[in-house]
Amino acid sequence: MHDVISPVDEQVVATVPSLTEAETDAAIERAHAAFATWRAVSPGDRARLLRRFAAVVDAHNEELAQLEVRNAGHTIGNARWEAGNVRDVLDYYAGAPERLSGRQIPVAGGLDVTFYEPLGVVGVIVPWNFPMPIAGWGFAPALAAGNTVVLKPAELTPLTAIRIGELALEAGLPKDVLTVLPGKGSIVGQRFVTNPLVRKVCFTGSTEVGKRIMAGCAEQVKRVTLELGGKSSNIVFADADLARAAASAPGSVFDNAGQDCCARSRLLVQASVYDEFMALLEQSVKAFRCEDPSLESAQMGPLISAGQRDSVRSYVDDSAVAFRGSAPEGPGYWMAPTVLTAASARDRHWREEIFGPVLSVLPFADEEEAVRLANDTEYGLSGSIWTRDLGRGIRVARGVETGALSVNSHSSVRYWTPFGGVKQSGLGRELGPDAVAAFCEVKNVFFSTEV
Ligand code: NAP
Ligand code: MG
C-alpha cells in the first residue's frame, strides 16, 4: 500500500495499493483475454460504449476535478478543463470505429484489401503532471481501435485514474478492457515493457526514463510512443503586441506551477524592446495568483512534492532573479513564480528542463539569432512566436525545430490536432485525426480469383 499525499497541505488523502509484478502480469493476461471479445464488438457498439463512457465522465466532472485539486494541487479551473478533456477525447475517438476503413488496391487476378487491425493489449504509462488528459490521450484512441488498455498512473497521482477506471465499468465497458494498475514505475511500468502480451507502450514522462523504455521495447521490437521533456521558447519580436504578449507570458510557463512539458520556460525578447517588455512582464507576474488551488481565482497551486520543489529551487541563484511573484507559506509545497535573467545561453537554468515555476529570459538581436537560440537545445516540443509581421511569423515558425508551435498565442494542445515532440522531446504523435491508426497494424490480404 502507498500513501497519497496532497501537495496543498501535506496531508494523506488516500492509501492505494502498489501492485506487484505477479499482480501486473495477471492483469495483463486478463486484458489479453478481454481483447478477443472487445475487438469483436461491432464498430457501432464500440462507438456507443465510448460515447456513454464520455457521458459518465462528464457527469462526474466536478468530482474528478475536486479529486485532482486535492491529489495534484491543480487549480480548480484547470482540473475541470482536464476532466472535460477526457470527455472530449472519448467523444472524438468514439467517431472512429465506423470510419476506420482500409483500402482496396488494384491488382490483376484478384482483390487486394488492407485492414486496420488492433494491436492487442496497449500499456499506457502516465506522469504526475497531467494525470487525466495524458491517460485519456492514450486510452481513448487505443480503445476506439479495438485494443484493450492497461494504464499505470504515476505513484504520486493515481486517484483520478482509479476513479476513471471505475467509471468505465459504470458506463458499460466490458471488464478488463480498461484496467488501471497503480504502483511503481520500476515494477508495474517495467512489466508493460517486458511482458510480451503488451504490444505497444505509450509513455509520457522524463527523457531519461523514456530512453530506458525505448531500449527495453527494442528487445521485443515492441511499438513505443514517447512524449518526453521540453524547454520551449517564447519569442517576442519588437513589432508584437507587447501588452498581450506580456499579459499571457506568465500563464504560458507558470500554469500548473510550471510542471508542464509545453511550458514556455525560455523567454527570448528582442533587445530593442527588452526593458519595456520586462517592465510589463513584471506587472503581470506580480499579478499572477498563486494560492489555494480550490479557489476559483487561483492561477497556480503548489508543486507536486517536496523533492520536486528542492529540485526546482536548485536552479535559482538569487543573483539571477529579475523579479518574483508571491506564494503562500507552508504547509504545502509552495514556490513563488520566479523570473531569472540568463547571463548567456550556457546558463544551466537556460538549458535544462526545470519543471517548476521558473522563467529564464535572454535578449536577442534579430530573427536569425532568435531562431538559432531557440534551436540550441536537445528538446523540441512546443513554443510561441509573437509578431505582427506575417512573413516573419511564417519564417520563424518554419525555422524553429519543434513538434508544435503557436503564433500570437500560447495554445499547445487541441485534442483534434496532432501533438508530440522532435529531438529528445519524443517520438510519435498523439491526438488528432491520425491517432487511432497509430494503435493499429495494417494487414494486406490478396484474394486470388483463380480456382
Ligand atoms: P518519470 O519519472 O519519467 O515518470 C513517468 C511515469 O513513468 C510514471 O508513471 C513513473 O512511475 C513511470 N516510470 C518510472 N520509471 C519507470 C520504468 N523504469 N519503467 C516504466 N515506467 C517507469 O516522469 P515524471 O517525473 O513523472 O514527469 C515529469 C516528466 O514528464 C518531465 O520531464 C516532463 O517534461 C515529462 N512530460 C512530458 C509530456 C509530453 O507530453 N511530452 C507530458 C507531461 C510530462 P512512478 O510514478 O512510480 O515514478
Ligand atoms: Mg519521476
Short mmCIF file of C-alpha atoms and ligand atoms in Angstrom, two decimals:
data_model
loop_
_atom_site.label_atom_id
_atom_site.label_comp_id
_atom_site.label_asym_id
_atom_site.label_seq_id
_atom_site.Cartn_x
_atom_site.Cartn_y
_atom_site.Cartn_z
CA MET A 1 0.00 0.00 0.00
CA HIS A 2 1.09 3.54 -0.67
CA ASP A 3 0.02 6.84 0.94
CA VAL A 4 -1.08 9.56 -1.45
CA ILE A 5 -0.12 12.98 -0.09
CA SER A 6 -1.81 16.26 -1.03
CA PRO A 7 0.77 18.86 -2.09
CA VAL A 8 -1.65 21.56 -0.91
CA ASP A 9 -1.38 20.78 2.82
CA GLU A 10 0.88 17.68 3.04
CA GLN A 11 -1.98 15.56 4.44
CA VAL A 12 -2.59 11.92 3.47
CA VAL A 13 -5.54 11.93 1.04
CA ALA A 14 -5.83 8.20 0.38
CA THR A 15 -3.98 4.92 0.59
CA VAL A 16 -3.81 2.91 -2.63
CA PRO A 17 -2.41 -0.48 -3.50
CA SER A 18 1.01 -0.75 -5.08
CA LEU A 19 0.85 -3.77 -7.38
CA THR A 20 3.47 -6.49 -7.57
CA GLU A 21 4.96 -7.92 -10.73
CA ALA A 22 2.77 -11.03 -10.42
CA GLU A 23 -0.39 -8.93 -10.00
CA THR A 24 0.61 -6.84 -13.01
CA ASP A 25 1.16 -9.92 -15.15
CA ALA A 26 -2.18 -11.37 -14.08
CA ALA A 27 -3.94 -8.12 -15.07
CA ILE A 28 -2.13 -8.08 -18.42
CA GLU A 29 -3.30 -11.66 -19.03
CA ARG A 30 -6.91 -10.70 -18.26
CA ALA A 31 -6.58 -7.71 -20.62
CA HIS A 32 -5.24 -10.06 -23.27
CA ALA A 33 -8.23 -12.40 -22.80
CA ALA A 34 -10.63 -9.42 -22.99
CA PHE A 35 -9.04 -8.34 -26.28
CA ALA A 36 -10.63 -11.27 -28.09
CA THR A 37 -14.11 -10.05 -27.16
CA TRP A 38 -13.50 -6.30 -27.39
CA ARG A 39 -12.09 -6.42 -30.92
CA ALA A 40 -15.15 -8.42 -31.98
CA VAL A 41 -17.64 -5.82 -30.69
CA SER A 42 -19.23 -4.21 -33.74
CA PRO A 43 -17.92 -0.75 -34.65
CA GLY A 44 -21.31 0.83 -33.86
CA ASP A 45 -21.50 -0.77 -30.43
CA ARG A 46 -17.89 0.16 -29.61
CA ALA A 47 -18.67 3.76 -30.60
CA ARG A 48 -21.82 3.80 -28.44
CA LEU A 49 -19.92 2.45 -25.41
CA LEU A 50 -17.21 5.09 -25.78
CA ARG A 51 -19.85 7.83 -26.06
CA ARG A 52 -21.53 6.51 -22.93
CA PHE A 53 -18.14 6.46 -21.17
CA ALA A 54 -17.69 10.11 -22.23
CA ALA A 55 -21.12 10.99 -20.81
CA VAL A 56 -20.39 9.27 -17.48
CA VAL A 57 -17.03 11.08 -17.20
CA ASP A 58 -18.86 14.32 -17.96
CA ALA A 59 -21.46 13.64 -15.27
CA HIS A 60 -18.57 13.26 -12.78
CA ASN A 61 -16.60 16.30 -13.97
CA GLU A 62 -16.79 18.16 -10.67
CA GLU A 63 -15.95 15.08 -8.59
CA LEU A 64 -12.91 14.29 -10.75
CA ALA A 65 -11.81 17.93 -10.72
CA GLN A 66 -12.04 18.17 -6.92
CA LEU A 67 -10.06 14.95 -6.62
CA GLU A 68 -7.29 16.40 -8.80
CA VAL A 69 -7.20 19.63 -6.81
CA ARG A 70 -6.53 17.53 -3.68
CA ASN A 71 -4.19 14.96 -5.22
CA ALA A 72 -2.13 17.07 -7.62
CA GLY A 73 -2.70 20.65 -6.38
CA HIS A 74 -4.14 21.69 -9.74
CA THR A 75 -6.27 24.81 -9.79
CA ILE A 76 -9.97 24.02 -9.86
CA GLY A 77 -10.34 25.79 -13.22
CA ASN A 78 -7.61 23.67 -14.80
CA ALA A 79 -8.87 20.46 -13.19
CA ARG A 80 -12.37 20.96 -14.62
CA TRP A 81 -10.80 21.52 -18.04
CA GLU A 82 -8.71 18.34 -17.62
CA ALA A 83 -11.72 16.15 -16.75
CA GLY A 84 -13.55 17.81 -19.67
CA ASN A 85 -10.64 16.91 -21.91
CA VAL A 86 -11.08 13.20 -21.07
CA ARG A 87 -14.76 13.51 -22.04
CA ASP A 88 -13.73 15.28 -25.26
CA VAL A 89 -11.16 12.71 -26.38
CA LEU A 90 -13.61 9.88 -25.68
CA ASP A 91 -16.31 11.66 -27.70
CA TYR A 92 -13.91 12.48 -30.53
CA TYR A 93 -12.47 8.97 -30.85
CA ALA A 94 -15.92 7.43 -30.46
CA GLY A 95 -16.34 8.68 -34.02
CA ALA A 96 -13.50 6.45 -35.21
CA PRO A 97 -14.65 2.80 -35.09
CA GLU A 98 -17.08 3.08 -38.01
CA ARG A 99 -14.62 5.16 -40.03
CA LEU A 100 -11.53 3.01 -39.64
CA SER A 101 -11.54 1.79 -43.21
CA GLY A 102 -8.69 0.23 -45.13
CA ARG A 103 -8.17 0.42 -48.88
CA GLN A 104 -8.87 -1.65 -51.93
CA ILE A 105 -5.79 -1.56 -54.16
CA PRO A 106 -5.94 -2.51 -57.86
CA VAL A 107 -4.24 -5.82 -58.70
CA ALA A 108 -4.53 -8.36 -61.51
CA GLY A 109 -6.04 -11.78 -60.82
CA GLY A 110 -7.87 -10.99 -57.64
CA LEU A 111 -8.73 -8.48 -54.97
CA ASP A 112 -6.28 -6.69 -52.68
CA VAL A 113 -7.58 -5.21 -49.44
CA THR A 114 -5.92 -3.57 -46.44
CA PHE A 115 -7.35 -3.91 -42.92
CA TYR A 116 -6.65 -1.79 -39.85
CA GLU A 117 -6.33 -4.33 -37.10
CA PRO A 118 -5.95 -3.56 -33.39
CA LEU A 119 -2.64 -4.48 -31.77
CA GLY A 120 -3.80 -6.26 -28.61
CA VAL A 121 -3.00 -5.00 -25.11
CA VAL A 122 -1.67 -1.44 -25.03
CA GLY A 123 0.25 -0.20 -21.97
CA VAL A 124 -0.15 3.48 -21.11
CA ILE A 125 2.32 4.99 -18.59
CA VAL A 126 1.31 8.40 -17.23
CA PRO A 127 3.34 11.07 -15.35
CA TRP A 128 2.09 13.05 -12.36
CA ASN A 129 1.81 16.45 -14.02
CA PHE A 130 -1.39 15.94 -16.07
CA PRO A 131 -2.86 12.67 -14.80
CA MET A 132 -6.25 12.88 -16.53
CA PRO A 133 -5.57 14.25 -20.03
CA ILE A 134 -2.45 12.17 -20.68
CA ALA A 135 -4.28 9.00 -19.63
CA GLY A 136 -7.17 9.85 -21.99
CA TRP A 137 -4.88 10.63 -24.94
CA GLY A 138 -3.62 7.06 -24.65
CA PHE A 139 -6.70 5.04 -23.80
CA ALA A 140 -9.37 6.79 -25.91
CA PRO A 141 -7.85 6.17 -29.38
CA ALA A 142 -6.46 2.78 -28.31
CA LEU A 143 -9.90 1.56 -27.20
CA ALA A 144 -11.57 3.02 -30.29
CA ALA A 145 -9.25 0.92 -32.47
CA GLY A 146 -10.30 -2.24 -30.60
CA ASN A 147 -7.32 -2.65 -28.26
CA THR A 148 -7.57 -3.28 -24.55
CA VAL A 149 -5.59 -1.00 -22.26
CA VAL A 150 -3.60 -1.35 -19.07
CA LEU A 151 -2.87 2.03 -17.54
CA LYS A 152 -0.24 2.89 -14.96
CA PRO A 153 -0.79 6.24 -13.26
CA ALA A 154 2.13 7.98 -11.55
CA GLU A 155 2.62 6.85 -7.97
CA LEU A 156 2.09 10.40 -6.73
CA THR A 157 -1.21 10.95 -8.57
CA PRO A 158 -3.24 7.75 -9.02
CA LEU A 159 -6.65 8.88 -7.74
CA THR A 160 -8.38 10.29 -10.83
CA ALA A 161 -7.18 7.38 -12.97
CA ILE A 162 -8.55 4.86 -10.48
CA ARG A 163 -11.90 6.68 -10.49
CA ILE A 164 -11.97 6.84 -14.31
CA GLY A 165 -11.38 3.08 -14.38
CA GLU A 166 -14.49 2.63 -12.20
CA LEU A 167 -16.49 4.98 -14.42
CA ALA A 168 -15.58 2.89 -17.48
CA LEU A 169 -17.31 -0.11 -15.87
CA GLU A 170 -20.25 2.05 -14.84
CA ALA A 171 -20.60 3.13 -18.48
CA GLY A 172 -20.80 -0.50 -19.55
CA LEU A 173 -17.32 -1.17 -20.92
CA PRO A 174 -16.66 -4.90 -20.51
CA LYS A 175 -14.44 -5.88 -17.59
CA ASP A 176 -10.66 -5.84 -18.28
CA VAL A 177 -10.99 -3.63 -21.36
CA LEU A 178 -9.53 -0.66 -19.44
CA THR A 179 -7.58 -1.66 -16.32
CA VAL A 180 -5.91 0.86 -14.04
CA LEU A 181 -2.86 -0.58 -12.28
CA PRO A 182 -1.42 1.66 -9.56
CA GLY A 183 2.13 1.01 -8.45
CA LYS A 184 5.75 1.79 -9.08
CA GLY A 185 7.20 2.55 -12.48
CA SER A 186 10.07 0.18 -11.82
CA ILE A 187 7.60 -2.68 -11.21
CA VAL A 188 4.25 -2.12 -12.98
CA GLY A 189 5.59 0.13 -15.75
CA GLN A 190 8.57 -2.11 -16.29
CA ARG A 191 6.30 -5.14 -16.85
CA PHE A 192 4.47 -3.23 -19.60
CA VAL A 193 7.84 -3.09 -21.35
CA THR A 194 8.95 -6.66 -20.67
CA ASN A 195 5.69 -8.67 -20.81
CA PRO A 196 5.31 -9.77 -24.45
CA LEU A 197 1.49 -9.68 -24.24
CA VAL A 198 1.71 -5.88 -24.18
CA ARG A 199 2.06 -4.94 -27.83
CA LYS A 200 2.64 -1.19 -27.55
CA VAL A 201 3.81 1.16 -24.80
CA CYS A 202 2.68 4.79 -24.74
CA PHE A 203 4.99 6.55 -22.34
CA THR A 204 4.79 10.13 -21.17
CA GLY A 205 7.41 11.29 -18.72
CA SER A 206 11.04 12.20 -18.42
CA THR A 207 13.50 11.84 -21.28
CA GLU A 208 15.75 9.73 -19.05
CA VAL A 209 13.10 7.07 -18.30
CA GLY A 210 11.78 7.30 -21.88
CA LYS A 211 15.17 6.27 -23.26
CA ARG A 212 15.23 3.22 -21.00
CA ILE A 213 11.70 2.28 -22.07
CA MET A 214 12.61 2.56 -25.73
CA ALA A 215 15.67 0.37 -25.19
CA GLY A 216 13.52 -2.19 -23.34
CA CYS A 217 10.88 -2.20 -26.09
CA ALA A 218 13.62 -2.76 -28.69
CA GLU A 219 14.24 -6.22 -27.17
CA GLN A 220 10.85 -7.34 -28.46
CA VAL A 221 10.56 -4.87 -31.34
CA LYS A 222 7.61 -3.54 -29.37
CA ARG A 223 5.92 -0.38 -30.59
CA VAL A 224 6.56 2.66 -28.45
CA THR A 225 5.38 6.25 -28.35
CA LEU A 226 7.38 8.70 -26.24
CA GLU A 227 6.18 12.09 -25.02
CA LEU A 228 9.14 13.47 -23.09
CA GLY A 229 10.56 16.67 -21.69
CA GLY A 230 10.75 20.16 -23.15
CA LYS A 231 12.47 23.52 -22.88
CA SER A 232 10.33 25.60 -25.17
CA SER A 233 10.85 29.18 -26.26
CA ASN A 234 8.52 32.13 -26.21
CA ILE A 235 9.97 34.54 -28.81
CA VAL A 236 8.81 38.14 -28.60
CA PHE A 237 9.69 40.43 -31.51
CA ALA A 238 9.74 44.21 -31.19
CA ASP A 239 6.79 44.57 -33.57
CA ALA A 240 4.50 42.35 -31.43
CA ASP A 241 1.52 43.43 -29.36
CA LEU A 242 3.76 43.68 -26.32
CA ALA A 243 0.93 44.20 -23.86
CA ARG A 244 -0.81 41.00 -24.93
CA ALA A 245 2.42 39.03 -25.05
CA ALA A 246 3.40 40.21 -21.55
CA ALA A 247 -0.06 39.58 -20.11
CA SER A 248 -0.10 35.99 -21.32
CA ALA A 249 3.56 35.04 -20.76
CA PRO A 250 3.15 34.10 -17.05
CA GLY A 251 0.37 31.61 -17.85
CA SER A 252 2.50 30.05 -20.58
CA VAL A 253 5.13 28.99 -18.07
CA PHE A 254 3.64 29.14 -14.57
CA ASP A 255 0.40 27.32 -15.37
CA ASN A 256 0.33 24.03 -13.41
CA ALA A 257 3.20 25.53 -11.35
CA GLY A 258 5.45 25.18 -14.40
CA GLN A 259 5.10 21.39 -14.32
CA ASP A 260 4.10 21.31 -17.94
CA CYS A 261 6.12 19.70 -20.70
CA CYS A 262 4.90 22.50 -23.03
CA ALA A 263 5.91 25.30 -20.62
CA ARG A 264 7.47 28.24 -22.43
CA SER A 265 10.26 28.33 -19.87
CA ARG A 266 12.63 30.32 -22.10
CA LEU A 267 11.68 33.85 -22.99
CA LEU A 268 13.54 35.46 -25.88
CA VAL A 269 12.92 39.20 -26.14
CA GLN A 270 14.19 41.40 -28.96
CA ALA A 271 16.82 43.68 -27.45
CA SER A 272 15.27 46.93 -28.74
CA VAL A 273 12.16 46.39 -26.54
CA TYR A 274 13.78 44.39 -23.73
CA ASP A 275 13.38 46.98 -20.95
CA GLU A 276 9.87 47.93 -22.00
CA PHE A 277 8.79 44.29 -22.15
CA MET A 278 10.38 43.33 -18.84
CA ALA A 279 8.53 46.17 -17.11
CA LEU A 280 5.21 44.89 -18.50
CA LEU A 281 6.13 41.31 -17.59
CA GLU A 282 6.95 42.27 -14.01
CA GLN A 283 3.44 43.66 -13.60
CA SER A 284 1.79 40.52 -14.97
CA VAL A 285 3.99 38.15 -12.94
CA LYS A 286 3.25 40.06 -9.74
CA ALA A 287 -0.48 39.87 -10.52
CA PHE A 288 -0.34 36.10 -11.16
CA ARG A 289 -2.35 34.40 -8.42
CA CYS A 290 -0.51 31.56 -6.71
CA GLU A 291 -2.92 30.49 -3.97
CA ASP A 292 -5.14 27.74 -2.58
CA PRO A 293 -5.98 25.87 -5.80
CA SER A 294 -9.57 25.23 -4.73
CA LEU A 295 -10.26 29.00 -5.03
CA GLU A 296 -11.91 29.97 -8.32
CA SER A 297 -9.41 32.84 -8.67
CA ALA A 298 -6.31 30.61 -8.39
CA GLN A 299 -3.97 30.59 -11.39
CA MET A 300 -1.32 28.38 -9.83
CA GLY A 301 -1.12 25.92 -6.93
CA PRO A 302 1.81 24.22 -5.20
CA LEU A 303 4.45 21.93 -6.70
CA ILE A 304 3.76 18.21 -6.59
CA SER A 305 6.24 17.22 -3.85
CA ALA A 306 8.97 18.43 -1.53
CA GLY A 307 11.52 16.66 -3.75
CA GLN A 308 10.29 18.47 -6.85
CA ARG A 309 10.44 21.81 -5.04
CA ASP A 310 14.01 21.14 -3.89
CA SER A 311 14.99 20.25 -7.43
CA VAL A 312 13.41 23.42 -8.84
CA ARG A 313 14.96 25.62 -6.14
CA SER A 314 18.41 24.28 -7.00
CA TYR A 315 18.19 26.24 -10.28
CA VAL A 316 17.50 29.57 -8.60
CA ASP A 317 20.59 31.59 -7.87
CA ASP A 318 19.45 34.82 -6.18
CA SER A 319 21.84 36.96 -8.19
CA ALA A 320 19.99 35.97 -11.38
CA VAL A 321 16.49 36.78 -10.07
CA ALA A 322 14.91 39.65 -12.02
CA PHE A 323 11.66 39.54 -10.00
CA ARG A 324 9.27 37.17 -8.31
CA GLY A 325 5.57 36.81 -7.77
CA SER A 326 4.17 35.66 -4.45
CA ALA A 327 3.16 32.34 -2.92
CA PRO A 328 1.53 31.20 0.34
CA GLU A 329 3.63 29.98 3.26
CA GLY A 330 3.59 26.24 4.05
CA PRO A 331 2.26 23.69 4.77
CA GLY A 332 2.22 22.63 1.14
CA TYR A 333 4.98 22.64 -1.46
CA TRP A 334 4.72 26.28 -2.49
CA MET A 335 7.10 28.29 -4.56
CA ALA A 336 6.62 31.80 -5.96
CA PRO A 337 6.78 32.30 -9.75
CA THR A 338 10.36 33.36 -10.42
CA VAL A 339 11.90 35.17 -13.39
CA LEU A 340 15.66 34.76 -13.98
CA THR A 341 17.83 36.68 -16.40
CA ALA A 342 20.28 34.45 -18.22
CA ALA A 343 23.85 35.76 -18.48
CA SER A 344 24.30 33.62 -21.58
CA ALA A 345 22.82 30.65 -23.42
CA ARG A 346 25.19 28.44 -21.41
CA ASP A 347 23.46 29.04 -18.06
CA ARG A 348 22.16 25.83 -16.52
CA HIS A 349 18.71 27.33 -15.90
CA TRP A 350 18.55 28.32 -19.57
CA ARG A 351 19.49 24.86 -20.81
CA GLU A 352 17.84 22.28 -18.54
CA GLU A 353 14.19 21.44 -18.09
CA ILE A 354 13.36 22.74 -14.60
CA PHE A 355 9.70 21.65 -14.46
CA GLY A 356 8.71 24.34 -11.99
CA PRO A 357 7.66 28.00 -11.88
CA VAL A 358 10.91 29.42 -13.23
CA LEU A 359 11.23 31.52 -16.38
CA SER A 360 14.63 32.30 -17.92
CA VAL A 361 14.98 35.41 -20.08
CA LEU A 362 17.56 36.29 -22.73
CA PRO A 363 17.60 39.17 -25.25
CA PHE A 364 18.25 38.61 -28.96
CA ALA A 365 19.26 40.97 -31.76
CA ASP A 366 17.45 39.73 -34.87
CA GLU A 367 15.38 36.98 -36.42
CA GLU A 368 18.37 34.82 -37.28
CA GLU A 369 19.67 34.91 -33.70
CA ALA A 370 16.22 34.21 -32.26
CA VAL A 371 15.86 31.01 -34.31
CA ARG A 372 19.41 29.92 -33.52
CA LEU A 373 18.92 30.38 -29.76
CA ALA A 374 15.51 28.65 -29.84
CA ASN A 375 17.05 25.64 -31.61
CA ASP A 376 20.08 25.48 -29.34
CA THR A 377 18.56 22.76 -27.13
CA GLU A 378 18.24 18.99 -27.13
CA TYR A 379 14.45 19.39 -26.82
CA GLY A 380 11.71 20.40 -29.28
CA LEU A 381 8.15 20.19 -28.02
CA SER A 382 6.25 23.48 -28.21
CA GLY A 383 6.86 27.23 -28.38
CA SER A 384 5.35 30.61 -29.18
CA ILE A 385 6.19 33.48 -31.51
CA TRP A 386 4.84 36.99 -31.05
CA THR A 387 4.97 39.28 -34.08
CA ARG A 388 2.62 41.34 -36.24
CA ASP A 389 4.70 40.61 -39.34
CA LEU A 390 3.03 37.70 -41.13
CA GLY A 391 6.10 36.81 -43.18
CA ARG A 392 8.27 36.71 -40.07
CA GLY A 393 5.70 34.59 -38.26
CA ILE A 394 5.79 32.06 -41.09
CA ARG A 395 9.60 32.09 -41.45
CA VAL A 396 10.26 31.66 -37.75
CA ALA A 397 7.53 29.04 -37.32
CA ARG A 398 9.14 27.00 -40.09
CA GLY A 399 12.62 27.59 -38.69
CA VAL A 400 12.08 26.51 -35.10
CA GLU A 401 12.65 22.76 -34.60
CA THR A 402 9.67 21.70 -32.54
CA GLY A 403 6.58 19.49 -32.68
CA ALA A 404 4.01 22.23 -32.05
CA LEU A 405 4.09 25.99 -32.15
CA SER A 406 1.66 28.88 -31.80
CA VAL A 407 1.91 32.36 -33.27
CA ASN A 408 0.45 35.19 -31.19
CA SER A 409 -0.98 32.60 -28.80
CA HIS A 410 0.22 30.16 -26.16
CA SER A 411 -2.11 27.33 -27.01
CA SER A 412 -0.41 23.92 -27.16
CA VAL A 413 -2.99 21.20 -27.19
CA ARG A 414 -6.24 20.75 -29.06
CA TYR A 415 -7.41 17.14 -29.00
CA TRP A 416 -8.26 17.17 -32.70
CA THR A 417 -4.76 18.29 -33.77
CA PRO A 418 -1.56 16.22 -33.52
CA PHE A 419 0.73 16.61 -30.54
CA GLY A 420 4.27 15.39 -29.91
CA GLY A 421 7.92 16.32 -29.92
CA VAL A 422 11.06 16.26 -32.03
CA LYS A 423 14.66 15.58 -30.97
CA GLN A 424 14.74 14.39 -27.34
CA SER A 425 11.19 15.57 -26.67
CA GLY A 426 9.79 12.38 -28.08
CA LEU A 427 8.81 10.01 -30.78
CA GLY A 428 5.43 9.69 -32.48
CA ARG A 429 2.32 11.81 -32.24
CA GLU A 430 -0.76 11.64 -30.07
CA LEU A 431 -4.20 13.18 -30.59
CA GLY A 432 -5.54 14.48 -33.89
CA PRO A 433 -7.11 12.54 -36.73
CA ASP A 434 -4.26 10.00 -37.11
CA ALA A 435 -4.01 8.76 -33.52
CA VAL A 436 -6.27 5.74 -33.98
CA ALA A 437 -4.19 4.41 -36.88
CA ALA A 438 -1.16 4.52 -34.56
CA PHE A 439 -2.91 1.84 -32.47
CA CYS A 440 -3.41 -0.46 -35.46
CA GLU A 441 -1.41 -2.77 -37.67
CA VAL A 442 -2.11 -2.56 -41.38
CA LYS A 443 -2.74 -6.01 -42.77
CA ASN A 444 -2.75 -6.55 -46.53
CA VAL A 445 -4.72 -9.50 -47.93
CA PHE A 446 -4.70 -10.68 -51.54
CA PHE A 447 -7.70 -12.81 -52.60
CA SER A 448 -6.98 -14.75 -55.77
CA THR A 449 -9.82 -15.21 -58.24
CA GLU A 450 -8.16 -18.31 -59.72
CA VAL A 451 -9.81 -21.50 -58.52
P1 NAP B 1 9.04 9.98 -14.96
O1 NAP B 1 9.81 9.86 -13.73
O2 NAP B 1 9.70 9.64 -16.23
O3 NAP B 1 7.74 9.06 -14.74
C1 NAP B 1 6.71 8.97 -15.67
C2 NAP B 1 5.97 7.67 -15.46
O4 NAP B 1 6.85 6.58 -15.75
C3 NAP B 1 5.48 7.43 -14.04
O5 NAP B 1 4.26 6.75 -14.07
C4 NAP B 1 6.58 6.58 -13.47
O6 NAP B 1 6.19 5.79 -12.36
C5 NAP B 1 6.89 5.70 -14.64
N1 NAP B 1 8.22 5.07 -14.59
C6 NAP B 1 9.31 5.45 -13.87
N2 NAP B 1 10.32 4.59 -14.08
C7 NAP B 1 9.88 3.64 -14.93
C8 NAP B 1 10.46 2.48 -15.53
N3 NAP B 1 11.73 2.13 -15.29
N4 NAP B 1 9.71 1.73 -16.36
C9 NAP B 1 8.44 2.07 -16.63
N5 NAP B 1 7.82 3.15 -16.09
C10 NAP B 1 8.55 3.94 -15.26
O7 NAP B 1 8.46 11.42 -15.19
P2 NAP B 1 7.73 12.31 -14.10
O8 NAP B 1 8.78 12.74 -13.15
O9 NAP B 1 6.53 11.65 -13.58
O10 NAP B 1 7.17 13.50 -15.03
C11 NAP B 1 7.93 14.60 -15.39
C12 NAP B 1 8.47 14.49 -16.80
O11 NAP B 1 7.46 14.15 -17.75
C13 NAP B 1 9.04 15.78 -17.32
O12 NAP B 1 10.30 15.57 -17.90
C14 NAP B 1 8.06 16.25 -18.39
O13 NAP B 1 8.57 17.06 -19.36
C15 NAP B 1 7.56 14.97 -18.91
N6 NAP B 1 6.25 15.13 -19.55
C16 NAP B 1 6.14 15.11 -20.91
C17 NAP B 1 4.91 15.30 -21.53
C18 NAP B 1 4.77 15.27 -23.02
O14 NAP B 1 3.65 15.13 -23.49
N7 NAP B 1 5.84 15.37 -23.80
C19 NAP B 1 3.79 15.50 -20.76
C20 NAP B 1 3.93 15.52 -19.39
C21 NAP B 1 5.17 15.32 -18.79
P3 NAP B 1 6.37 6.35 -10.85
O15 NAP B 1 5.17 7.12 -10.59
O16 NAP B 1 6.46 5.15 -10.00
O17 NAP B 1 7.62 7.17 -10.83
MG MG B 2 10.00 10.64 -11.82
#
